[in-house]
PDB file of C-alpha atoms and ligand atoms in Angstrom:
ATOM      1  CA  MET M  10      -5.578  84.367  63.952  1.00  0.00           C
ATOM      2  CA  ASN M  11      -7.904  84.901  61.060  1.00  0.00           C
ATOM      3  CA  SER M  12     -11.234  86.541  61.749  1.00  0.00           C
ATOM      4  CA  SER M  13     -12.372  86.851  58.144  1.00  0.00           C
ATOM      5  CA  ARG M  14     -13.421  83.215  57.872  1.00  0.00           C
ATOM      6  CA  VAL M  15     -15.953  81.058  59.630  1.00  0.00           C
ATOM      7  CA  CYS M  16     -15.322  78.079  61.892  1.00  0.00           C
ATOM      8  CA  ALA M  17     -15.119  74.802  59.937  1.00  0.00           C
ATOM      9  CA  TYR M  18     -17.461  73.196  62.486  1.00  0.00           C
ATOM     10  CA  CYS M  19     -20.065  75.636  63.832  1.00  0.00           C
ATOM     11  CA  LYS M  20     -19.825  77.922  60.770  1.00  0.00           C
ATOM     12  CA  LYS M  21     -19.829  81.017  62.977  1.00  0.00           C
ATOM     13  CA  ALA M  22     -17.519  83.927  62.265  1.00  0.00           C
ATOM     14  CA  GLY M  23     -15.096  84.777  65.018  1.00  0.00           C
ATOM     15  CA  SER M  24     -11.515  84.395  66.006  1.00  0.00           C
ATOM     16  CA  LEU M  25     -10.133  81.117  64.832  1.00  0.00           C
ATOM     17  CA  THR M  26      -7.573  79.118  66.716  1.00  0.00           C
ATOM     18  CA  ARG M  27      -4.899  76.718  65.691  1.00  0.00           C
ATOM     19  CA  GLU M  28      -5.748  73.087  66.177  1.00  0.00           C
ATOM     20  CA  HIS M  29      -3.553  70.030  65.765  1.00  0.00           C
ATOM     21  CA  ILE M  30      -4.747  67.481  63.236  1.00  0.00           C
ATOM     22  CA  TRP M  31      -3.849  64.898  65.845  1.00  0.00           C
ATOM     23  CA  PRO M  32      -4.768  65.590  69.474  1.00  0.00           C
ATOM     24  CA  ALA M  33      -1.790  66.852  71.457  1.00  0.00           C
ATOM     25  CA  GLY M  34      -2.505  64.106  74.005  1.00  0.00           C
ATOM     26  CA  ILE M  35      -2.033  61.391  71.381  1.00  0.00           C
ATOM     27  CA  ILE M  36       1.160  62.973  70.018  1.00  0.00           C
ATOM     28  CA  LYS M  37       2.565  63.175  73.531  1.00  0.00           C
ATOM     29  CA  ARG M  38       1.675  59.571  74.312  1.00  0.00           C
ATOM     30  CA  ALA M  39       3.049  58.284  71.024  1.00  0.00           C
ATOM     31  CA  LYS M  40       6.324  60.138  71.479  1.00  0.00           C
ATOM     32  CA  ASP M  41       6.751  58.837  74.995  1.00  0.00           C
ATOM     33  CA  ILE M  42       6.608  55.293  73.689  1.00  0.00           C
ATOM     34  CA  ASN M  43       8.655  55.984  70.579  1.00  0.00           C
ATOM     35  CA  THR M  44      12.381  55.311  70.476  1.00  0.00           C
ATOM     36  CA  SER M  45      15.042  56.795  68.260  1.00  0.00           C
ATOM     37  CA  TYR M  46      15.237  53.706  66.089  1.00  0.00           C
ATOM     38  CA  LEU M  47      11.514  53.494  65.694  1.00  0.00           C
ATOM     39  CA  GLY M  48      11.448  57.213  65.001  1.00  0.00           C
ATOM     40  CA  LYS M  49      13.465  56.595  61.877  1.00  0.00           C
ATOM     41  CA  LEU M  50      11.310  53.669  60.919  1.00  0.00           C
ATOM     42  CA  GLU M  51       7.936  55.202  61.602  1.00  0.00           C
ATOM     43  CA  LYS M  52       7.583  58.830  60.780  1.00  0.00           C
ATOM     44  CA  PHE M  53       4.827  60.715  62.518  1.00  0.00           C
ATOM     45  CA  VAL M  54       3.868  62.164  59.208  1.00  0.00           C
ATOM     46  CA  ASP M  55       1.011  64.397  60.163  1.00  0.00           C
ATOM     47  CA  ALA M  56       1.589  64.539  63.897  1.00  0.00           C
ATOM     48  CA  GLU M  57       2.667  68.164  64.062  1.00  0.00           C
ATOM     49  CA  LEU M  58       0.424  69.549  61.373  1.00  0.00           C
ATOM     50  CA  THR M  59      -2.108  72.145  62.375  1.00  0.00           C
ATOM     51  CA  ILE M  60      -5.102  73.838  60.846  1.00  0.00           C
ATOM     52  CA  LYS M  61      -6.391  77.230  61.879  1.00  0.00           C
ATOM     53  CA  ASP M  62     -10.041  77.381  60.940  1.00  0.00           C
ATOM     54  CA  VAL M  63     -11.667  76.192  64.165  1.00  0.00           C
ATOM     55  CA  CYS M  64     -13.139  78.601  66.730  1.00  0.00           C
ATOM     56  CA  SER M  65     -12.074  78.361  70.333  1.00  0.00           C
ATOM     57  CA  ALA M  66     -15.595  77.434  71.477  1.00  0.00           C
ATOM     58  CA  CYS M  67     -15.555  74.297  69.293  1.00  0.00           C
ATOM     59  CA  ASN M  68     -11.885  73.605  69.866  1.00  0.00           C
ATOM     60  CA  ASN M  69     -12.014  73.847  73.650  1.00  0.00           C
ATOM     61  CA  GLY M  70     -15.532  72.451  73.969  1.00  0.00           C
ATOM     62  CA  PRO M  71     -16.929  69.426  72.116  1.00  0.00           C
ATOM     63  CA  LEU M  72     -13.795  68.725  70.072  1.00  0.00           C
ATOM     64  CA  SER M  73     -11.553  68.592  73.096  1.00  0.00           C
ATOM     65  CA  ALA M  74     -14.040  66.271  74.838  1.00  0.00           C
ATOM     66  CA  LEU M  75     -13.747  63.894  71.872  1.00  0.00           C
ATOM     67  CA  ASP M  76      -9.952  64.067  72.098  1.00  0.00           C
ATOM     68  CA  ALA M  77     -10.115  63.231  75.791  1.00  0.00           C
ATOM     69  CA  TYR M  78     -12.136  60.118  74.955  1.00  0.00           C
ATOM     70  CA  ILE M  79      -9.615  58.945  72.380  1.00  0.00           C
ATOM     71  CA  CYS M  80      -6.740  59.505  74.815  1.00  0.00           C
ATOM     72  CA  ASP M  81      -8.561  57.294  77.308  1.00  0.00           C
ATOM     73  CA  LEU M  82      -8.929  54.626  74.624  1.00  0.00           C
ATOM     74  CA  PHE M  83      -5.230  54.976  73.880  1.00  0.00           C
ATOM     75  CA  ASP M  84      -4.238  54.408  77.493  1.00  0.00           C
ATOM     76  CA  ALA M  85      -6.612  51.517  78.043  1.00  0.00           C
ATOM     77  CA  GLN M  86      -6.412  49.754  74.666  1.00  0.00           C
ATOM     78  CA  PHE M  87      -4.379  51.177  71.773  1.00  0.00           C
ATOM     79  CA  SER M  88      -1.158  51.248  73.784  1.00  0.00           C
ATOM     80  CA  ARG M  89      -1.354  47.468  74.300  1.00  0.00           C
ATOM     81  CA  PRO M  90      -0.032  45.777  71.136  1.00  0.00           C
ATOM     82  CA  ALA M  91      -2.185  43.293  69.265  1.00  0.00           C
ATOM     83  CA  ILE M  92      -0.569  39.881  69.246  1.00  0.00           C
ATOM     84  CA  ARG M  93      -0.694  37.622  66.225  1.00  0.00           C
ATOM     85  CA  ARG M  94      -3.255  34.831  66.533  1.00  0.00           C
ATOM     86  CA  GLN M  95      -4.498  36.046  69.912  1.00  0.00           C
ATOM     87  CA  PRO M  96      -8.102  37.166  70.251  1.00  0.00           C
ATOM     88  CA  ARG M  97      -8.601  40.703  71.383  1.00  0.00           C
ATOM     89  CA  THR M  98     -11.705  42.500  72.584  1.00  0.00           C
ATOM     90  CA  PHE M  99     -12.161  46.137  71.680  1.00  0.00           C
ATOM     91  CA  ILE M 100     -14.523  48.055  73.981  1.00  0.00           C
ATOM     92  CA  TYR M 101     -15.970  51.251  72.598  1.00  0.00           C
ATOM     93  CA  ASP M 102     -18.704  53.835  72.611  1.00  0.00           C
ATOM     94  CA  TYR M 103     -19.717  53.821  68.953  1.00  0.00           C
ATOM     95  CA  GLU M 104     -21.153  57.305  68.829  1.00  0.00           C
ATOM     96  CA  VAL M 105     -18.202  59.040  70.466  1.00  0.00           C
ATOM     97  CA  LEU M 106     -15.688  56.973  68.526  1.00  0.00           C
ATOM     98  CA  LEU M 107     -17.379  57.745  65.204  1.00  0.00           C
ATOM     99  CA  ARG M 108     -17.568  61.447  66.024  1.00  0.00           C
ATOM    100  CA  TRP M 109     -13.856  61.475  66.732  1.00  0.00           C
ATOM    101  CA  LEU M 110     -12.979  59.470  63.609  1.00  0.00           C
ATOM    102  CA  LEU M 111     -15.008  61.889  61.493  1.00  0.00           C
ATOM    103  CA  LYS M 112     -13.384  64.849  63.217  1.00  0.00           C
ATOM    104  CA  ILE M 113      -9.803  63.780  62.597  1.00  0.00           C
ATOM    105  CA  SER M 114     -10.669  62.725  59.047  1.00  0.00           C
ATOM    106  CA  TYR M 115     -12.284  66.109  58.413  1.00  0.00           C
ATOM    107  CA  ASN M 116      -9.283  67.924  59.910  1.00  0.00           C
ATOM    108  CA  SER M 117      -6.914  65.960  57.722  1.00  0.00           C
ATOM    109  CA  ALA M 118      -9.167  66.379  54.690  1.00  0.00           C
ATOM    110  CA  ARG M 119      -9.138  70.183  55.006  1.00  0.00           C
ATOM    111  CA  MET M 120      -5.377  70.147  55.272  1.00  0.00           C
ATOM    112  CA  ASN M 121      -5.048  67.994  52.163  1.00  0.00           C
ATOM    113  CA  GLU M 122      -8.041  69.443  50.353  1.00  0.00           C
ATOM    114  CA  SER M 123      -9.597  66.075  49.627  1.00  0.00           C
ATOM    115  CA  ASP M 124     -12.925  64.618  50.814  1.00  0.00           C
ATOM    116  CA  VAL M 125     -13.753  67.961  52.416  1.00  0.00           C
ATOM    117  CA  GLU M 126     -17.269  68.136  51.041  1.00  0.00           C
ATOM    118  CA  VAL M 127     -18.308  64.616  52.024  1.00  0.00           C
ATOM    119  CA  LEU M 128     -16.904  64.982  55.542  1.00  0.00           C
ATOM    120  CA  SER M 129     -18.260  68.470  56.110  1.00  0.00           C
ATOM    121  CA  ARG M 130     -21.799  67.033  55.936  1.00  0.00           C
ATOM    122  CA  HIS M 131     -21.213  65.504  59.367  1.00  0.00           C
ATOM    123  CA  VAL M 132     -19.957  68.498  61.370  1.00  0.00           C
ATOM    124  CA  GLU M 133     -23.234  68.769  63.242  1.00  0.00           C
ATOM    125  CA  PHE M 134     -22.952  65.150  64.372  1.00  0.00           C
ATOM    126  CA  VAL M 135     -19.288  65.622  65.301  1.00  0.00           C
ATOM    127  CA  LEU M 136     -20.137  68.596  67.517  1.00  0.00           C
ATOM    128  CA  ASN M 137     -23.340  67.399  69.119  1.00  0.00           C
ATOM    129  CA  GLY M 138     -23.780  63.673  68.532  1.00  0.00           C
ATOM    130  CA  GLY M 139     -27.321  62.400  68.384  1.00  0.00           C
ATOM    131  CA  GLU M 140     -28.760  60.350  65.561  1.00  0.00           C
ATOM    132  CA  LEU M 141     -26.113  58.260  63.827  1.00  0.00           C
ATOM    133  CA  PRO M 142     -25.461  59.281  60.234  1.00  0.00           C
ATOM    134  CA  THR M 143     -26.638  56.757  57.665  1.00  0.00           C
ATOM    135  CA  GLY M 144     -24.318  55.363  55.030  1.00  0.00           C
ATOM    136  CA  ILE M 145     -21.247  55.215  57.248  1.00  0.00           C
ATOM    137  CA  GLN M 146     -19.471  52.058  58.290  1.00  0.00           C
ATOM    138  CA  VAL M 147     -16.547  51.735  60.639  1.00  0.00           C
ATOM    139  CA  ARG M 148     -14.405  48.660  60.246  1.00  0.00           C
ATOM    140  CA  LEU M 149     -11.557  47.705  62.552  1.00  0.00           C
ATOM    141  CA  GLU M 150      -8.451  45.791  61.627  1.00  0.00           C
ATOM    142  CA  LEU M 151      -5.776  44.822  64.134  1.00  0.00           C
ATOM    143  CA  ILE M 152      -2.204  44.940  62.902  1.00  0.00           C
ATOM    144  CA  HIS M 153       0.487  42.975  64.715  1.00  0.00           C
ATOM    145  CA  SER M 154       4.263  43.434  64.727  1.00  0.00           C
ATOM    146  CA  SER M 155       6.386  41.840  62.002  1.00  0.00           C
ATOM    147  CA  PRO M 156       9.755  40.130  62.226  1.00  0.00           C
ATOM    148  CA  ASN M 157      12.415  42.525  60.946  1.00  0.00           C
ATOM    149  CA  PRO M 158      14.008  41.011  57.820  1.00  0.00           C
ATOM    150  CA  ASN M 159      17.131  43.101  58.472  1.00  0.00           C
ATOM    151  CA  TRP M 160      17.661  41.626  61.889  1.00  0.00           C
ATOM    152  CA  SER M 161      20.276  38.969  62.597  1.00  0.00           C
ATOM    153  CA  PRO M 162      21.787  37.764  65.874  1.00  0.00           C
ATOM    154  CA  GLY M 163      24.193  40.423  67.117  1.00  0.00           C
ATOM    155  CA  SER M 164      22.864  43.149  64.832  1.00  0.00           C
ATOM    156  CA  GLU M 165      21.923  46.495  66.319  1.00  0.00           C
ATOM    157  CA  THR M 166      18.505  46.655  64.789  1.00  0.00           C
ATOM    158  CA  VAL M 167      15.272  45.546  66.439  1.00  0.00           C
ATOM    159  CA  LYS M 168      14.079  41.995  65.993  1.00  0.00           C
ATOM    160  CA  GLU M 169      10.426  42.936  65.641  1.00  0.00           C
ATOM    161  CA  ILE M 170       8.921  45.923  63.858  1.00  0.00           C
ATOM    162  CA  PRO M 171       6.091  47.050  66.119  1.00  0.00           C
ATOM    163  CA  ALA M 172       2.838  48.580  64.933  1.00  0.00           C
ATOM    164  CA  ILE M 173       3.347  52.007  66.447  1.00  0.00           C
ATOM    165  CA  SER M 174       2.548  54.541  63.773  1.00  0.00           C
ATOM    166  CA  ILE M 175      -0.295  57.002  63.735  1.00  0.00           C
ATOM    167  CA  ARG M 176      -1.841  58.117  60.499  1.00  0.00           C
ATOM    168  CA  CYS M 177      -4.951  59.536  58.981  1.00  0.00           C
ATOM    169  CA  ALA M 178      -5.391  59.294  55.239  1.00  0.00           C
ATOM    170  CA  ARG M 179      -7.681  59.001  52.303  1.00  0.00           C
ATOM    171  CA  VAL M 180      -7.396  55.551  50.725  1.00  0.00           C
ATOM    172  CA  ASP M 181      -8.063  54.826  47.106  1.00  0.00           C
ATOM    173  CA  MET M 182      -9.706  51.504  46.514  1.00  0.00           C
ATOM    174  CA  PRO M 183      -7.895  49.777  43.685  1.00  0.00           C
ATOM    175  CA  GLU M 184     -10.705  47.415  42.869  1.00  0.00           C
ATOM    176  CA  ASN M 185     -13.384  49.956  43.593  1.00  0.00           C
ATOM    177  CA  PRO M 186     -15.864  47.671  45.369  1.00  0.00           C
ATOM    178  CA  LEU M 187     -18.209  50.569  45.747  1.00  0.00           C
ATOM    179  CA  PRO M 188     -18.340  53.306  43.151  1.00  0.00           C
ATOM    180  CA  GLY M 189     -18.556  56.715  44.729  1.00  0.00           C
ATOM    181  CA  ALA M 190     -17.730  55.595  48.255  1.00  0.00           C
ATOM    182  CA  THR M 191     -15.103  57.387  50.305  1.00  0.00           C
ATOM    183  CA  LEU M 192     -12.639  55.296  52.275  1.00  0.00           C
ATOM    184  CA  ARG M 193     -10.582  56.835  55.045  1.00  0.00           C
ATOM    185  CA  LEU M 194      -8.022  55.196  57.306  1.00  0.00           C
ATOM    186  CA  VAL M 195      -7.303  56.306  60.860  1.00  0.00           C
ATOM    187  CA  ALA M 196      -4.542  54.194  62.369  1.00  0.00           C
ATOM    188  CA  ILE M 197      -3.372  54.418  65.949  1.00  0.00           C
ATOM    189  CA  TYR M 198      -0.687  51.878  66.705  1.00  0.00           C
ATOM    190  CA  GLY M 199      -2.139  48.442  65.943  1.00  0.00           C
ATOM    191  CA  PHE M 200      -5.718  49.715  65.629  1.00  0.00           C
ATOM    192  CA  TYR M 201      -6.643  50.511  62.038  1.00  0.00           C
ATOM    193  CA  PHE M 202     -10.060  52.102  61.694  1.00  0.00           C
ATOM    194  CA  TRP M 203     -11.477  52.119  58.188  1.00  0.00           C
ATOM    195  CA  VAL M 204     -14.241  54.650  57.772  1.00  0.00           C
ATOM    196  CA  VAL M 205     -16.420  53.947  54.751  1.00  0.00           C
ATOM    197  CA  ILE M 206     -18.801  56.653  53.630  1.00  0.00           C
ATOM    198  CA  ALA M 207     -21.303  55.449  51.061  1.00  0.00           C
ATOM    199  CA  PRO M 208     -22.929  57.686  48.485  1.00  0.00           C
ATOM    200  CA  PRO M 209     -26.498  58.659  49.428  1.00  0.00           C
ATOM    201  CA  HIS M 210     -28.186  56.129  47.130  1.00  0.00           C
ATOM    202  CA  VAL M 211     -26.233  53.115  48.402  1.00  0.00           C
ATOM    203  CA  LYS M 212     -27.140  51.113  51.486  1.00  0.00           C
ATOM    204  CA  ALA M 213     -24.244  50.832  53.915  1.00  0.00           C
ATOM    205  CA  SER M 214     -25.292  47.256  54.657  1.00  0.00           C
ATOM    206  CA  LEU M 215     -24.275  46.312  51.131  1.00  0.00           C
ATOM    207  CA  LEU M 216     -20.697  47.352  51.708  1.00  0.00           C
ATOM    208  CA  HIS M 217     -18.886  44.197  52.579  1.00  0.00           C
ATOM    209  CA  GLU M 218     -17.080  42.859  49.594  1.00  0.00           C
ATOM    210  CA  GLY M 219     -13.465  43.825  49.282  1.00  0.00           C
ATOM    211  CA  LEU M 220     -13.316  46.113  52.291  1.00  0.00           C
ATOM    212  CA  PRO M 221     -10.678  45.623  54.966  1.00  0.00           C
ATOM    213  CA  GLY M 222     -11.282  45.046  58.654  1.00  0.00           C
ATOM    214  CA  LYS M 223     -14.176  43.722  60.654  1.00  0.00           C
ATOM    215  CA  LEU M 224     -17.414  45.661  60.854  1.00  0.00           C
ATOM    216  CA  LEU M 225     -17.759  47.549  64.126  1.00  0.00           C
ATOM    217  CA  PRO M 226     -21.457  47.167  64.999  1.00  0.00           C
ATOM    218  CA  ASN M 227     -23.045  50.438  66.021  1.00  0.00           C
ATOM    219  CA  ASN M 228     -25.475  48.785  68.429  1.00  0.00           C
ATOM    220  CA  ARG M 229     -22.870  47.033  70.531  1.00  0.00           C
ATOM    221  CA  SER M 230     -19.972  48.234  72.633  1.00  0.00           C
ATOM    222  CA  LYS M 231     -17.624  45.287  72.250  1.00  0.00           C
ATOM    223  CA  LEU M 232     -15.991  43.519  69.341  1.00  0.00           C
ATOM    224  CA  SER M 233     -13.719  40.489  69.485  1.00  0.00           C
ATOM    225  CA  LEU M 234     -11.230  40.010  66.686  1.00  0.00           C
ATOM    226  CA  TYR M 235      -7.794  38.793  65.747  1.00  0.00           C
ATOM    227  CA  ALA M 236      -4.777  40.640  64.408  1.00  0.00           C
ATOM    228  CA  THR M 237      -4.834  39.575  60.788  1.00  0.00           C
ATOM    229  CA  ARG M 238      -1.905  41.346  59.182  1.00  0.00           C
ATOM    230  CA  GLY M 239       1.613  42.281  60.234  1.00  0.00           C
ATOM    231  CA  MET M 240       3.208  45.684  59.804  1.00  0.00           C
ATOM    232  CA  LEU M 241       5.315  44.661  56.823  1.00  0.00           C
ATOM    233  CA  GLU M 242       2.481  42.829  55.165  1.00  0.00           C
ATOM    234  CA  PHE M 243       0.290  45.869  55.602  1.00  0.00           C
ATOM    235  CA  HIS M 244       2.868  48.254  54.204  1.00  0.00           C
ATOM    236  CA  ALA M 245       3.429  46.027  51.235  1.00  0.00           C
ATOM    237  CA  SER M 246      -0.249  45.804  50.521  1.00  0.00           C
ATOM    238  CA  TRP M 247      -2.576  47.990  48.554  1.00  0.00           C
ATOM    239  CA  ALA M 248      -3.632  50.401  51.244  1.00  0.00           C
ATOM    240  CA  LEU M 249      -0.662  52.728  51.069  1.00  0.00           C
ATOM    241  CA  ASN M 250      -0.167  52.307  47.386  1.00  0.00           C
ATOM    242  CA  PRO M 251      -3.275  52.926  45.345  1.00  0.00           C
ATOM    243  CA  ARG M 252      -1.693  51.348  42.298  1.00  0.00           C
ATOM    244  CA  ALA M 253      -0.907  48.072  44.017  1.00  0.00           C
ATOM    245  CA  SER M 254      -4.127  46.303  43.174  1.00  0.00           C
ATOM    246  CA  GLN M 255      -2.089  43.248  42.297  1.00  0.00           C
ATOM    247  CA  SER M 256      -0.940  42.887  45.901  1.00  0.00           C
ATOM    248  CA  MET M 257      -4.557  43.021  47.035  1.00  0.00           C
ATOM    249  CA  ARG M 258      -5.399  40.116  44.777  1.00  0.00           C
ATOM    250  CA  GLU M 259      -2.381  38.219  46.057  1.00  0.00           C
ATOM    251  CA  LEU M 260      -3.383  38.879  49.647  1.00  0.00           C
ATOM    252  CA  ARG M 261      -6.833  37.508  48.971  1.00  0.00           C
ATOM    253  CA  ALA M 262      -5.367  34.483  47.252  1.00  0.00           C
ATOM    254  CA  ARG M 263      -3.133  33.785  50.247  1.00  0.00           C
ATOM    255  CA  ARG M 264      -6.089  34.097  52.614  1.00  0.00           C
ATOM    256  CA  ALA M 265      -8.176  31.800  50.492  1.00  0.00           C
ATOM    257  CA  ARG M 266      -5.610  29.028  50.633  1.00  0.00           C
TER     258      ARG M 266
HETATM  259 ZN1  LIG D 308     -16.823  76.704  65.967  1.00  0.00          ZN
END
């Protein structure tokens, strides 16, 4: 407990509680599905990490309501794998989803001390909702399982590497399609949400070129899309390796063929 600081959300002084970066409900669900083999393969890197600068009123009130929504989405949608070449419809409440994405990104940003300033501008919206912030895009990419190159008939390893990780990270854009923009990834199993925050002078509608995923319209509640990349392809690509701009170009070249 630390009463000398203010809550990262409501900015009030008071006793601060420990909050998980990831909702306990998501960690529990992910672990239930996880197996020992997949545990080795997919580390729950920030699953157990906590921060302790949130007051109990925020933590147990609006923030826990957002977590409950995301757990519902997990049960109804994220827990069902995306299948290669099969269309999939994602059903969502844009406002609640965006509030949650900003919340977990802000939590992770404070832990890693990056993007804190840009994300802290949206705490009011995270807590209370209301008018959608301008300059933010959410894009969704579905990731399907990949054949395991180490598998052979009779081997003990799994034949398919499923998309079952959870992660929340800042992503550096190798080709910098938008100077000054912040790109964050929130991945839950096969659902990869890319949150793009444009600088104040840039129109979010201009942000298409070079960004991953399909734009999640904020005036609809449904989006149909296909799983476009496999787990291995994704891991090999630029997103987790800021220096791998070459692989991004190669990916584009493959898609263009
Ligand atoms: Zn608070």
